[in-house]
Every structure is written in C-alpha cells, then in structure tokens.
Short mmCIF file of C-alpha atoms and ligand atoms in Angstrom, two decimals:
data_model
loop_
_atom_site.label_atom_id
_atom_site.label_comp_id
_atom_site.label_asym_id
_atom_site.label_seq_id
_atom_site.Cartn_x
_atom_site.Cartn_y
_atom_site.Cartn_z
CA MET Y 1 -54.68 -42.38 56.95
CA ALA Y 2 -51.89 -44.61 55.70
CA GLN Y 3 -48.52 -43.99 57.21
CA ILE Y 4 -45.65 -42.69 55.10
CA SER Y 5 -42.60 -44.90 54.94
CA TYR Y 6 -39.28 -44.18 53.27
CA LYS Y 7 -37.55 -45.96 50.42
CA SER Y 8 -34.24 -45.51 48.69
CA THR Y 9 -34.23 -43.85 45.26
CA ARG Y 10 -31.98 -46.67 44.09
CA SER Y 11 -33.82 -49.83 45.05
CA ALA Y 12 -37.42 -50.91 45.06
CA GLU Y 13 -37.23 -52.88 48.30
CA ASN Y 14 -36.62 -52.14 51.94
CA SER Y 15 -38.85 -49.41 53.25
CA VAL Y 16 -37.84 -47.93 56.54
CA SER Y 17 -39.69 -45.76 59.02
CA SER Y 18 -39.11 -42.02 59.22
CA LEU Y 19 -37.14 -42.64 62.40
CA GLU Y 20 -34.67 -44.91 60.59
CA ALA Y 21 -34.46 -42.64 57.60
CA ILE Y 22 -33.62 -39.63 59.77
CA ILE Y 23 -30.94 -41.47 61.71
CA ARG Y 24 -29.26 -43.00 58.70
CA GLY Y 25 -29.38 -39.92 56.47
CA ILE Y 26 -28.49 -41.88 53.34
CA ALA Y 27 -29.68 -45.36 52.31
CA GLU Y 28 -27.28 -48.29 52.40
CA ASP Y 29 -27.24 -48.54 48.61
CA GLY Y 30 -26.13 -44.92 48.33
CA GLY Y 31 -29.59 -43.71 47.34
CA LEU Y 32 -31.64 -41.01 49.05
CA TYR Y 33 -34.70 -41.71 51.13
CA VAL Y 34 -37.98 -40.59 49.60
CA PRO Y 35 -41.48 -40.67 51.12
CA SER Y 36 -43.74 -43.47 49.89
CA PHE Y 37 -46.33 -40.83 49.01
CA LEU Y 38 -46.89 -37.13 49.56
CA PRO Y 39 -49.58 -36.35 52.11
CA CYS Y 40 -52.43 -34.01 51.36
CA ILE Y 41 -53.25 -30.93 53.31
CA ASP Y 42 -56.64 -31.54 54.85
CA LYS Y 43 -57.23 -28.01 56.08
CA PRO Y 44 -58.25 -25.11 53.83
CA LEU Y 45 -55.26 -22.91 53.05
CA ASN Y 46 -56.80 -19.85 54.68
CA GLN Y 47 -56.96 -21.76 57.93
CA LEU Y 48 -53.21 -22.23 57.79
CA ALA Y 49 -52.92 -18.46 57.76
CA SER Y 50 -53.91 -18.21 61.38
CA MET Y 51 -51.19 -20.59 62.57
CA THR Y 52 -47.85 -19.54 64.00
CA TYR Y 53 -44.76 -20.87 62.25
CA SER Y 54 -44.31 -23.58 64.87
CA GLU Y 55 -47.93 -24.66 64.66
CA LEU Y 56 -47.70 -24.93 60.90
CA ALA Y 57 -44.39 -26.80 61.16
CA PHE Y 58 -46.01 -29.28 63.50
CA TYR Y 59 -49.04 -29.73 61.25
CA ILE Y 60 -46.94 -30.48 58.17
CA MET Y 61 -44.07 -32.39 59.72
CA LYS Y 62 -46.40 -34.67 61.64
CA LYS Y 63 -47.74 -35.97 58.34
CA PHE Y 64 -44.26 -37.06 57.26
CA PHE Y 65 -42.93 -38.15 60.63
CA SER Y 66 -45.94 -39.88 62.07
CA GLU Y 67 -43.93 -42.24 64.28
CA PHE Y 68 -43.11 -39.38 66.60
CA SER Y 69 -45.74 -38.69 69.23
CA ASP Y 70 -47.32 -35.24 69.18
CA GLN Y 71 -45.44 -34.42 72.33
CA GLU Y 72 -42.07 -35.47 70.94
CA LEU Y 73 -42.47 -33.62 67.68
CA LEU Y 74 -43.74 -30.48 69.40
CA CYS Y 75 -40.75 -30.58 71.67
CA CYS Y 76 -38.35 -30.80 68.67
CA ILE Y 77 -40.07 -27.90 66.96
CA GLU Y 78 -40.27 -25.69 70.01
CA ASN Y 79 -36.58 -26.20 70.66
CA ALA Y 80 -35.82 -25.17 67.10
CA TYR Y 81 -37.87 -22.09 66.30
CA ASP Y 82 -37.35 -20.10 69.45
CA GLU Y 83 -35.51 -16.94 70.46
CA LYS Y 84 -32.47 -18.11 68.49
CA PHE Y 85 -34.35 -16.43 65.65
CA ASP Y 86 -34.22 -12.66 65.69
CA THR Y 87 -37.86 -12.22 64.75
CA GLU Y 88 -40.96 -13.71 66.27
CA GLU Y 89 -42.41 -14.35 62.83
CA ILE Y 90 -39.47 -16.68 62.11
CA VAL Y 91 -39.79 -16.16 58.33
CA PRO Y 92 -41.06 -12.69 57.43
CA VAL Y 93 -42.40 -12.02 53.94
CA VAL Y 94 -41.35 -8.60 52.69
CA LYS Y 95 -42.82 -6.89 49.64
CA LYS Y 96 -40.62 -4.66 47.50
CA ASP Y 97 -42.00 -3.32 44.22
CA ASP Y 98 -43.88 -6.23 42.69
CA THR Y 99 -41.79 -8.92 44.41
CA TYR Y 100 -42.27 -10.82 47.66
CA PHE Y 101 -39.13 -11.84 49.50
CA LEU Y 102 -39.40 -14.80 51.83
CA GLU Y 103 -36.67 -14.06 54.37
CA LEU Y 104 -35.27 -17.37 55.56
CA PHE Y 105 -32.18 -15.92 57.21
CA HIS Y 106 -33.31 -14.86 60.66
CA GLY Y 107 -31.85 -17.90 62.44
CA PRO Y 108 -28.62 -18.21 64.44
CA THR Y 109 -26.25 -18.50 61.46
CA LEU Y 110 -28.00 -16.03 59.15
CA ALA Y 111 -28.76 -18.43 56.30
CA PHE Y 112 -31.72 -20.58 55.36
CA LYS Y 113 -29.97 -23.78 56.47
CA ASP Y 114 -31.05 -22.85 59.99
CA MET Y 115 -34.64 -23.57 59.05
CA ALA Y 116 -33.91 -27.28 58.95
CA LEU Y 117 -30.70 -27.63 60.92
CA SER Y 118 -32.12 -26.13 64.06
CA VAL Y 119 -34.67 -28.93 64.18
CA LEU Y 120 -32.71 -31.89 62.73
CA PRO Y 121 -30.55 -32.63 65.83
CA HIS Y 122 -33.68 -32.87 67.95
CA LEU Y 123 -35.35 -35.15 65.43
CA MET Y 124 -32.27 -37.36 65.36
CA THR Y 125 -31.78 -37.75 69.08
CA SER Y 126 -35.48 -38.22 69.60
CA ALA Y 127 -35.61 -40.88 66.86
CA ALA Y 128 -32.62 -42.69 68.37
CA LYS Y 129 -34.30 -42.78 71.76
CA LYS Y 130 -37.49 -44.17 70.27
CA LEU Y 131 -35.59 -46.92 68.49
CA ASN Y 132 -33.63 -47.71 71.64
CA ARG Y 133 -30.41 -47.08 69.82
CA SER Y 134 -27.58 -46.39 72.18
CA GLU Y 135 -24.92 -45.69 69.56
CA GLU Y 136 -23.21 -42.38 69.35
CA ILE Y 137 -24.46 -40.50 66.28
CA VAL Y 138 -21.64 -38.94 64.30
CA ILE Y 139 -22.63 -36.29 61.79
CA LEU Y 140 -20.36 -36.04 58.81
CA THR Y 141 -20.89 -33.00 56.67
CA ALA Y 142 -19.43 -31.38 53.59
CA THR Y 143 -20.27 -27.72 53.34
CA SER Y 144 -20.09 -24.98 50.77
CA GLY Y 145 -20.22 -22.57 53.70
CA ASP Y 146 -23.62 -22.36 55.29
CA THR Y 147 -24.55 -25.95 56.13
CA GLY Y 148 -21.40 -26.41 58.17
CA LYS Y 149 -22.05 -23.57 60.54
CA ALA Y 150 -25.75 -24.26 60.83
CA ALA Y 151 -25.09 -27.94 61.58
CA LEU Y 152 -22.37 -27.06 64.11
CA GLU Y 153 -24.75 -24.71 65.90
CA GLY Y 154 -27.51 -27.30 65.83
CA PHE Y 155 -25.42 -30.22 67.11
CA LYS Y 156 -22.97 -28.51 69.46
CA ASP Y 157 -23.01 -30.23 72.83
CA VAL Y 158 -26.01 -32.37 71.86
CA GLU Y 159 -25.63 -35.45 73.97
CA ASN Y 160 -24.36 -38.63 72.36
CA THR Y 161 -23.43 -36.90 69.09
CA LYS Y 162 -20.30 -35.64 67.38
CA ILE Y 163 -20.12 -33.43 64.35
CA ILE Y 164 -17.33 -33.32 61.77
CA VAL Y 165 -17.39 -30.63 59.08
CA PHE Y 166 -15.28 -30.31 55.93
CA TYR Y 167 -15.29 -27.02 54.04
CA PRO Y 168 -13.33 -25.81 50.98
CA GLN Y 169 -10.58 -23.74 52.50
CA ASN Y 170 -10.63 -21.09 49.80
CA GLY Y 171 -14.25 -21.41 48.76
CA VAL Y 172 -16.16 -19.69 51.56
CA SER Y 173 -16.54 -16.08 52.68
CA GLN Y 174 -14.42 -14.67 55.51
CA ILE Y 175 -17.48 -14.42 57.69
CA GLN Y 176 -18.53 -18.00 56.95
CA LYS Y 177 -15.05 -19.29 57.68
CA ARG Y 178 -14.74 -17.37 60.92
CA GLN Y 179 -18.16 -18.57 62.01
CA MET Y 180 -16.98 -22.16 61.64
CA ILE Y 181 -13.46 -21.99 63.01
CA THR Y 182 -14.60 -20.24 66.17
CA GLN Y 183 -17.28 -22.86 66.83
CA LYS Y 184 -17.69 -23.83 70.45
CA GLY Y 185 -18.80 -27.24 71.69
CA LYS Y 186 -16.69 -30.18 72.81
CA ASN Y 187 -18.16 -32.51 70.20
CA THR Y 188 -17.32 -30.30 67.18
CA TYR Y 189 -14.58 -30.88 64.57
CA VAL Y 190 -13.92 -28.56 61.65
CA TYR Y 191 -11.50 -29.10 58.74
CA GLY Y 192 -10.62 -26.91 55.78
CA ILE Y 193 -9.72 -28.96 52.72
CA ASN Y 194 -7.48 -28.14 49.79
CA GLY Y 195 -10.21 -28.54 47.22
CA ASN Y 196 -13.68 -27.32 46.34
CA PHE Y 197 -17.10 -28.22 47.66
CA ASP Y 198 -17.58 -31.11 45.26
CA ASP Y 199 -14.29 -32.60 46.49
CA ALA Y 200 -15.54 -32.31 50.05
CA GLN Y 201 -18.92 -33.82 49.18
CA THR Y 202 -17.33 -36.65 47.19
CA GLY Y 203 -14.93 -37.43 50.04
CA VAL Y 204 -17.73 -37.54 52.56
CA LYS Y 205 -19.89 -39.73 50.34
CA GLU Y 206 -17.00 -42.16 49.99
CA VAL Y 207 -16.84 -42.54 53.74
CA PHE Y 208 -20.57 -43.26 53.87
CA ASN Y 209 -20.22 -45.85 51.13
CA ASP Y 210 -17.25 -47.55 52.77
CA LYS Y 211 -18.96 -50.66 54.09
CA GLU Y 212 -15.90 -51.92 55.91
CA LEU Y 213 -15.35 -48.68 57.78
CA CYS Y 214 -19.02 -48.40 58.66
CA MET Y 215 -18.97 -51.92 60.04
CA GLN Y 216 -15.91 -51.14 62.12
CA LEU Y 217 -17.63 -48.02 63.45
CA GLY Y 218 -20.72 -50.06 64.20
CA LYS Y 219 -18.59 -52.34 66.36
CA ASN Y 220 -17.36 -49.25 68.17
CA ASN Y 221 -20.98 -48.29 68.81
CA ILE Y 222 -21.02 -45.41 66.33
CA ILE Y 223 -23.44 -44.64 63.52
CA LEU Y 224 -22.50 -42.17 60.84
CA SER Y 225 -25.19 -39.85 59.65
CA SER Y 226 -25.49 -36.83 57.46
CA ALA Y 227 -26.68 -33.30 58.02
CA ASN Y 228 -26.48 -32.50 54.32
CA SER Y 229 -29.70 -31.92 52.51
CA ILE Y 230 -29.73 -35.55 51.49
CA ASN Y 231 -31.22 -36.23 54.93
CA ILE Y 232 -35.01 -36.37 54.77
CA GLY Y 233 -35.05 -34.75 58.20
CA ARG Y 234 -33.72 -31.65 56.51
CA LEU Y 235 -35.95 -31.68 53.51
CA VAL Y 236 -39.31 -31.94 55.24
CA PRO Y 237 -38.87 -28.89 57.51
CA GLN Y 238 -38.17 -26.91 54.34
CA ILE Y 239 -41.60 -27.68 52.91
CA VAL Y 240 -43.17 -25.76 55.76
CA TYR Y 241 -42.10 -22.27 54.75
CA TYR Y 242 -43.63 -22.51 51.29
CA PHE Y 243 -47.00 -23.09 52.91
CA TYR Y 244 -46.23 -20.32 55.36
CA ALA Y 245 -45.41 -17.88 52.57
CA TYR Y 246 -48.60 -18.71 50.70
CA ALA Y 247 -50.71 -18.38 53.84
CA ASN Y 248 -49.03 -15.06 54.57
CA LEU Y 249 -49.94 -13.68 51.15
CA LEU Y 250 -53.50 -14.87 51.68
CA LYS Y 251 -53.69 -13.26 55.09
CA ASN Y 252 -52.50 -9.95 53.68
CA LYS Y 253 -54.98 -10.22 50.81
CA ASP Y 254 -52.17 -10.10 48.29
CA ILE Y 255 -53.63 -13.19 46.67
CA GLN Y 256 -57.00 -14.90 46.65
CA ILE Y 257 -57.48 -18.44 47.77
CA GLY Y 258 -56.41 -20.85 45.04
CA GLU Y 259 -54.46 -18.17 43.17
CA LYS Y 260 -51.18 -19.55 41.94
CA ILE Y 261 -47.81 -18.05 42.78
CA ASN Y 262 -44.32 -18.53 41.36
CA VAL Y 263 -41.35 -19.23 43.53
CA VAL Y 264 -37.77 -18.34 42.62
CA VAL Y 265 -35.14 -20.34 44.45
CA PRO Y 266 -31.39 -19.69 44.39
CA THR Y 267 -30.23 -23.24 43.93
CA GLY Y 268 -27.16 -25.33 44.68
CA ASN Y 269 -27.76 -28.83 45.94
CA PHE Y 270 -31.42 -28.69 44.81
CA GLY Y 271 -32.77 -29.20 48.34
CA ASN Y 272 -34.66 -25.97 48.78
CA ILE Y 273 -36.36 -26.06 45.40
CA LEU Y 274 -37.18 -29.74 45.80
CA ALA Y 275 -39.07 -28.83 48.96
CA ALA Y 276 -41.06 -26.33 46.87
CA TYR Y 277 -41.73 -29.05 44.30
CA TYR Y 278 -43.02 -31.35 47.04
CA ALA Y 279 -45.21 -28.50 48.34
CA LYS Y 280 -46.64 -28.09 44.85
CA LYS Y 281 -47.34 -31.81 44.68
CA MET Y 282 -49.12 -31.46 48.00
CA ASN Y 283 -51.47 -29.10 46.16
CA LEU Y 284 -50.01 -25.79 47.23
CA PRO Y 285 -50.98 -23.52 44.32
CA ILE Y 286 -47.58 -22.99 42.74
CA ASN Y 287 -47.32 -22.12 39.07
CA ARG Y 288 -43.63 -22.18 38.05
CA LEU Y 289 -40.65 -23.29 40.07
CA ILE Y 290 -37.92 -20.95 38.95
CA CYS Y 291 -34.52 -22.49 39.49
CA ALA Y 292 -31.83 -19.82 39.69
CA SER Y 293 -28.15 -20.71 39.28
CA ASN Y 294 -24.97 -18.69 39.28
CA GLU Y 295 -22.23 -19.25 36.68
CA ASN Y 296 -22.14 -22.89 37.74
CA ASN Y 297 -25.17 -23.41 35.56
CA VAL Y 298 -25.41 -27.21 35.36
CA LEU Y 299 -29.06 -27.11 36.39
CA TYR Y 300 -29.92 -24.47 33.82
CA ASP Y 301 -28.52 -26.74 31.12
CA PHE Y 302 -30.30 -29.73 32.58
CA ILE Y 303 -33.70 -28.04 32.61
CA ALA Y 304 -33.17 -26.82 29.05
CA THR Y 305 -31.88 -30.10 27.58
CA GLY Y 306 -32.51 -33.01 29.93
CA ILE Y 307 -28.76 -33.63 29.96
CA TYR Y 308 -26.94 -33.37 33.25
CA ASP Y 309 -23.27 -32.78 32.58
CA LYS Y 310 -20.85 -32.03 35.36
CA ARG Y 311 -17.78 -32.13 33.11
CA ARG Y 312 -16.78 -28.54 33.57
CA GLU Y 313 -14.64 -26.42 35.83
CA LEU Y 314 -16.26 -25.39 39.09
CA LYS Y 315 -16.22 -21.62 39.35
CA VAL Y 316 -15.77 -19.83 42.64
CA THR Y 317 -18.37 -17.06 42.70
CA THR Y 318 -19.69 -14.46 45.11
CA SER Y 319 -22.58 -16.83 45.86
CA PRO Y 320 -20.43 -19.69 47.20
CA SER Y 321 -23.27 -21.71 48.69
CA MET Y 322 -24.38 -22.34 45.12
CA ASP Y 323 -20.96 -23.26 43.76
CA ILE Y 324 -21.88 -26.86 43.14
CA LEU Y 325 -21.69 -29.14 40.12
CA ILE Y 326 -23.35 -32.19 41.61
CA SER Y 327 -26.78 -31.30 42.90
CA SER Y 328 -27.53 -34.28 45.09
CA ASN Y 329 -31.22 -33.74 45.56
CA LEU Y 330 -31.91 -33.83 41.86
CA GLU Y 331 -31.85 -37.60 42.36
CA ARG Y 332 -35.12 -37.31 44.26
CA LEU Y 333 -36.68 -35.35 41.41
CA LEU Y 334 -35.54 -37.97 38.89
CA TYR Y 335 -37.13 -40.64 41.04
CA ASP Y 336 -40.40 -38.76 41.03
CA LEU Y 337 -40.35 -37.86 37.34
CA SER Y 338 -39.62 -41.45 36.40
CA ARG Y 339 -42.57 -42.62 38.51
CA ASN Y 340 -40.37 -44.20 41.13
CA ASP Y 341 -38.14 -46.10 38.75
CA ALA Y 342 -35.29 -47.00 41.09
CA GLN Y 343 -33.44 -48.92 38.39
CA LEU Y 344 -33.42 -45.93 36.09
CA VAL Y 345 -32.23 -43.60 38.86
CA SER Y 346 -29.57 -46.05 39.82
CA ASN Y 347 -28.31 -46.23 36.22
CA MET Y 348 -28.26 -42.44 35.88
CA MET Y 349 -26.28 -41.99 39.07
CA GLN Y 350 -23.89 -44.72 38.00
CA LYS Y 351 -23.40 -42.98 34.70
CA LEU Y 352 -22.85 -39.62 36.37
CA SER Y 353 -20.16 -41.08 38.53
CA SER Y 354 -18.40 -43.04 35.77
CA ASP Y 355 -18.89 -40.77 32.72
CA GLY Y 356 -19.64 -37.41 34.30
CA PHE Y 357 -23.02 -36.99 32.62
CA TYR Y 358 -26.38 -38.59 31.93
CA GLU Y 359 -29.44 -37.88 29.82
CA ILE Y 360 -32.99 -38.52 30.95
CA PRO Y 361 -35.54 -40.22 28.66
CA VAL Y 362 -37.71 -37.96 26.56
CA GLN Y 363 -40.94 -38.62 28.47
CA MET Y 364 -39.21 -37.40 31.62
CA LYS Y 365 -37.97 -34.26 29.89
CA GLY Y 366 -41.55 -33.30 29.16
CA LYS Y 367 -42.29 -33.33 32.87
CA LEU Y 368 -39.66 -30.68 33.57
CA LYS Y 369 -42.02 -27.97 32.33
CA ASP Y 370 -43.02 -26.96 35.86
CA PHE Y 371 -39.47 -25.71 36.18
CA TYR Y 372 -37.90 -22.70 34.57
CA GLY Y 373 -34.12 -22.57 34.70
CA GLY Y 374 -32.10 -19.39 34.61
CA PHE Y 375 -28.67 -18.21 35.63
CA CYS Y 376 -26.73 -15.00 35.97
CA ASP Y 377 -23.10 -13.99 35.98
CA GLU Y 378 -21.18 -12.02 38.57
CA GLN Y 379 -21.84 -8.61 37.04
CA GLU Y 380 -25.57 -9.31 36.92
CA THR Y 381 -25.49 -10.41 40.54
CA TYR Y 382 -23.88 -7.12 41.58
CA LYS Y 383 -26.23 -5.17 39.41
CA SER Y 384 -29.34 -6.69 40.91
CA ILE Y 385 -28.16 -5.90 44.45
CA ARG Y 386 -27.54 -2.31 43.38
CA ASP Y 387 -30.78 -1.95 41.43
CA ILE Y 388 -33.14 -3.06 44.13
CA TYR Y 389 -31.28 -1.03 46.73
CA ASN Y 390 -31.41 2.10 44.62
CA ARG Y 391 -35.09 1.67 43.91
CA THR Y 392 -36.33 0.57 47.32
CA GLY Y 393 -33.54 0.80 49.92
CA TYR Y 394 -33.75 -2.97 50.44
CA VAL Y 395 -30.44 -4.84 50.73
CA ILE Y 396 -30.24 -8.42 49.51
CA ASP Y 397 -27.34 -10.87 49.70
CA THR Y 398 -25.54 -12.36 46.70
CA HIS Y 399 -27.55 -15.61 46.61
CA THR Y 400 -30.86 -13.83 46.77
CA ALA Y 401 -29.49 -11.49 44.11
CA VAL Y 402 -28.97 -14.40 41.75
CA ALA Y 403 -32.61 -15.33 42.24
CA TYR Y 404 -33.77 -11.77 41.79
CA SER Y 405 -31.76 -11.35 38.63
CA VAL Y 406 -33.11 -14.58 37.15
CA TYR Y 407 -36.61 -13.45 38.05
CA GLN Y 408 -36.13 -10.28 36.00
CA LYS Y 409 -35.06 -12.43 33.04
CA TYR Y 410 -38.02 -14.70 33.57
CA LYS Y 411 -40.45 -11.80 33.42
CA LYS Y 412 -38.92 -10.49 30.21
CA ASP Y 413 -38.80 -13.94 28.73
CA THR Y 414 -42.34 -15.05 29.53
CA SER Y 415 -44.37 -11.89 30.30
CA ASP Y 416 -45.86 -13.95 33.13
CA ASP Y 417 -47.34 -11.62 35.74
CA THR Y 418 -48.15 -14.27 38.34
CA LYS Y 419 -47.32 -13.00 41.85
CA THR Y 420 -43.88 -14.20 42.72
CA VAL Y 421 -42.00 -15.10 45.88
CA VAL Y 422 -38.22 -14.81 45.76
CA VAL Y 423 -36.66 -17.05 48.36
CA SER Y 424 -34.16 -15.00 50.31
CA THR Y 425 -31.55 -17.41 51.59
CA ALA Y 426 -28.95 -15.37 53.44
CA SER Y 427 -28.49 -12.14 55.30
CA PRO Y 428 -26.51 -9.53 53.35
CA PHE Y 429 -24.20 -9.34 56.37
CA LYS Y 430 -22.97 -12.83 55.69
CA PHE Y 431 -21.49 -11.77 52.36
CA THR Y 432 -20.56 -8.25 53.30
CA LYS Y 433 -17.66 -7.69 50.97
CA SER Y 434 -19.56 -8.61 47.83
CA VAL Y 435 -22.64 -6.72 48.93
CA CYS Y 436 -20.60 -3.57 49.72
CA LYS Y 437 -18.88 -3.85 46.37
CA ALA Y 438 -22.21 -4.13 44.63
CA LEU Y 439 -23.36 -0.99 46.42
CA LEU Y 440 -20.20 0.75 45.20
CA LEU Y 441 -18.85 1.23 48.70
CA GLU Y 442 -15.09 1.37 49.11
CA VAL Y 443 -13.93 -2.14 50.10
CA ASP Y 444 -10.25 -2.39 49.26
CA ASN Y 445 -8.76 -1.31 52.53
CA TYR Y 446 -11.20 -3.09 54.79
CA ASN Y 447 -11.69 -6.66 55.93
CA ASP Y 448 -15.12 -8.29 56.07
CA PHE Y 449 -15.48 -7.53 59.74
CA GLN Y 450 -14.93 -3.80 59.31
CA LEU Y 451 -17.25 -3.86 56.35
CA LEU Y 452 -20.09 -5.10 58.57
CA TYR Y 453 -20.17 -1.66 60.13
CA LYS Y 454 -19.73 0.14 56.86
CA LEU Y 455 -22.71 -1.68 55.41
CA SER Y 456 -24.69 -1.13 58.56
CA GLN Y 457 -24.07 2.62 58.47
CA SER Y 458 -24.58 3.13 54.83
CA ALA Y 459 -27.77 1.07 54.52
CA GLU Y 460 -29.06 1.98 57.97
CA LEU Y 461 -29.34 -1.65 59.03
CA LYS Y 462 -28.42 -3.20 62.37
CA VAL Y 463 -25.56 -5.72 62.37
CA PRO Y 464 -27.16 -9.02 63.46
CA TYR Y 465 -26.09 -9.80 67.01
CA THR Y 466 -24.81 -13.29 66.18
CA ILE Y 467 -21.90 -11.92 64.13
CA LYS Y 468 -21.28 -8.67 65.94
CA ASP Y 469 -18.21 -9.77 67.85
CA LEU Y 470 -17.14 -12.53 65.47
CA GLU Y 471 -13.78 -10.96 64.77
CA ASN Y 472 -12.77 -11.17 68.40
CA LYS Y 473 -13.86 -14.73 69.00
CA LYS Y 474 -11.16 -17.27 69.66
CA ILE Y 475 -10.15 -19.50 66.75
CA VAL Y 476 -10.43 -23.09 67.94
CA HIS Y 477 -10.33 -25.10 64.72
CA ASP Y 478 -7.28 -24.47 62.54
CA ASN Y 479 -7.09 -27.89 60.87
CA ILE Y 480 -6.39 -28.18 57.16
CA CYS Y 481 -6.27 -31.45 55.21
CA ASN Y 482 -5.98 -32.70 51.65
CA LYS Y 483 -9.12 -33.65 49.80
CA THR Y 484 -7.90 -37.23 49.64
CA ASP Y 485 -7.46 -37.40 53.41
CA ILE Y 486 -11.08 -37.09 54.46
CA ARG Y 487 -11.40 -40.78 55.20
CA SER Y 488 -8.29 -40.94 57.34
CA VAL Y 489 -9.23 -37.79 59.23
CA VAL Y 490 -12.59 -39.33 60.09
CA LYS Y 491 -10.93 -42.61 61.13
CA ASN Y 492 -8.54 -40.70 63.34
CA ILE Y 493 -11.19 -38.70 65.13
CA LEU Y 494 -13.31 -41.79 65.69
CA LYS Y 495 -10.33 -44.00 66.54
CA ALA Y 496 -11.42 -46.59 64.00
C1 PLP X 1 -27.41 -23.75 50.69
C2 PLP X 1 -27.72 -22.42 50.15
C3 PLP X 1 -28.32 -22.28 48.89
C4 PLP X 1 -28.63 -23.46 48.00
O1 PLP X 1 -29.66 -24.25 48.53
P1 PLP X 1 -29.83 -25.77 48.01
O2 PLP X 1 -30.90 -26.33 48.88
O3 PLP X 1 -28.50 -26.43 48.23
O4 PLP X 1 -30.19 -25.70 46.59
C5 PLP X 1 -28.64 -21.00 48.45
N1 PLP X 1 -28.34 -19.92 49.20
C6 PLP X 1 -27.76 -20.02 50.40
C7 PLP X 1 -27.44 -18.77 51.15
C8 PLP X 1 -27.43 -21.27 50.92
O5 PLP X 1 -26.85 -21.35 52.12
#
C-alpha cells in the first residue's frame, strides 16, 4: 500500500514524512500537517473487537506512521497505555439510560489529553533517533488547563527534551493549576500568564513563526516543537478510541455490524472531534458528529452559518478546557472540505488573523451537514450534571456535561434515535467545585481539595490516586508573566 506523507494545509508543495511532521509539530509556513490520504481499515470491524486497546492503537497508528518499525511503534504504545491508567481497559464505555459514555479520563492527569500525550513524547524521541537528529527538542505549549499537565507528565525527564508551558493564570481550575505548579522533572518550566488561553496560544504561535529566533535556536542545537493538538502525533492516537468505542458496542451486541452511531464531542480546539471526522472518513459507521460548545459558541455559529467570527469576548466558564475562540484544528477540516485547497485555507487563516473572521464558500458549507453544532450555558451545564446523577447515580464533569446537554437538545431537535456515544473528557474530580455545586452540595466554605472528599463521600466514588495528596505537594513553579512576554521568557530559558 502507498505510504502516507504529510503536507501543510497552507501550501501545495513540500511533503514530509510522519517522522518530520511529528518532530516539527507545525509546518514552516504556519500551516498544520495533514495526511496525504486517509487509510482504510482492512479488517472487519468485529475483528477489531477482540483487540486490546494497545493492539488496536498499533493497528491504526501504524497506518499513519509507517516509517516506524513495528518494534519501535509497539514500544511507544506500550510505554503509553500502561499502569499509569487506572483501568486495564484504558477507555471504558459506560451505558447510562440510552447514552453511552466513552470515558477518556483514566490516565495520569484525569483528562482525555492523556490519550495522546502519553504516547507523543515516545513518538518524538523515537522519530528524532530515526532521523539521526541530535538536537534538543523543546516543547512549547499553551494550555487551557489540561494539555499543560498532560504534556508535562508525558515529557518530564524525557532525555534530550525540555517542556515549557503557558497557562492563563485565572482561567484554570484550582486542581488543574496545582497539578501544573507542583510538576516534577528537571526539564519542566511552567508560567502563568496575565491573559486568557487565546493570548497564550497566540503568543506561542508567534514564537513558532519567528524565523529569526528559530534560526538562532537551530544554531544552538535546539528544535522547537508543539504538544498542542496541532501536532499530528497527537491527532492520530485520538482516532483510535472511536474505533475502540464502536468495537466495544459491537462486542456487547449493543449495535449490529455496520449500524451507524452518533458521537457527541465537547469541543474546544477541534482536535478531538476532528479525529472522529477522520475515523468516519476511514469508514467507521458514524452518522452525525455532534459538536458541543459552551458559551464560547464560535463553532456553533460556524456550523450554522459557514462564518467563523472570533470577534467577541472570551468567556471564562466552568468548562475551561473549552474556553477557546480560535479552534486551531478547524483548519484541517477546511482543508479537507475544500478538497485540499491550500490557497483557500491560507487566505481564510490570513483573513482570520487580520480581520477576525472569514466565511467559507457555499459549496463548502453544504459539506458541513455531517456536523451538528450545539451549545449550552452555565445553568444548563449544572442542570445536566444534576439530572443524570439524580436519575442514574452517575457523576460527569463539566465538559462532559456540556456534551450531554447538547445531546438532549439534539434529540429534541431531530428526533434521531441513532445510538449515541458521548465523549467523556475529564474526571469529575478535576472540576470538583463546579460538580459539587451542580449537585447542590455546600461549597462556599471549602477549597477544591476539601471538596474532593466531599464529592467522594456523597457520590460514593473513590478519589483518583493521582490527585489524592495534591494539596500537600510542593509548589515548584510560581512564575507569572505578561501575555506579551512569552517570547522573551522562551528566549531566556533557552539562552537565545
Ligand atoms: C481539551 C479538552 C476538551 C476540548 O478538546 P479539543 O480537542 O480541544 O476540542 C474538552 N474537554 C476536556 C476536559 C479537555 O481537556
């Protein structure tokens, strides 16, 4: 079979291998790497049902990353999905009422980012070795809360790497913040910025696009790379769990082979749902891709109108990992919907950056029909946590609650009774205060750490061991900087 190569969404030339694409993270022209084609699944879906998560991950990732030997890729995968996860299944599918929840939060940092970020560092170092690159790989990451910690855990003390994380100082939960500022590892750097996630992401992108700085770093034997979901090495591992979920439903006879399912994805940077879209294009029987947003409903508007307009105030919500106005991975969808028209994508991105909005051509709008966009406000988020708990005793986090709430709207709106998987992206313990509030527990006189135990008692759930003693861990990163200082902070750390 032909080998997949990777091209930038913003120029028709210059394919690179998967190894290059993983190491670089973002293309030189500022575009995102996309696969030259999507591979097909050459095994019947019911055969996938007998595979373990790691076996399935190997089967799918090998198609995208064919330059790795079987041995190398297996090694990356086995190092990722191991006892760091608190369940052998890795991603359990749980049925409550008529809804299937795909629990992606059983990794070391309790959010779905672990699914990709526990494997990415191994892919990167392995790719560097194969290419005989001796440079130090420096990971630069903007985070709305979950990526930062997951990347720090993944890269801590990985040889020949450093990791620098910027997070919005007042835009993450207490638990998220404490997870990051207590991070161990001598190659880790963590900065709170006075600004929101988009400021952090913009600052980081500017560093990547600073040719002069990158050249200087190159001379110092450093390559900058990204752990954000713009890296193809993050996207591909996320395709795996959609196949896993489908195979799981098959195995449990919840669906018949070929039967279509819907997926509901709580969306921010559009990475997770894009992976579902790719899975659908790889012939996984998916009916609708339901894109759930919180009050930052740029994507809802986009799906409804074909106009992407970021000119609005970013709202800080109880689902902070979705508080985003610039969904980077949408660029990959545009590329696909425009039939790989790099010029068009390039123009749109230019327009977004100069004017704050763009509109896609009408023939592209028509192709958005696989998607359904919905959003919910804060009260609806609380209500959906409370409702499902009262009915079933199941506790969901705020992000999952946004998805669940949008799913209820979808059902009302369309009367579609296709079996539906809600993608569950974080443990309720990561957003304890909001979850307790939703469950009408008294929160005012408690901090998030005390609330862990309150939630645990009241819902009869065990506090996950990774955050049990978080409150008593030593704070090692107390750096704060201005949003305009990201470049100089990076220069300082790297002595450039
Ligand atoms: C990152 C994140 C999201 C959003 O995922 P995207 O791939 O950025 O769309 C949703 N929920 C949680 C808990 C997250 O950490």
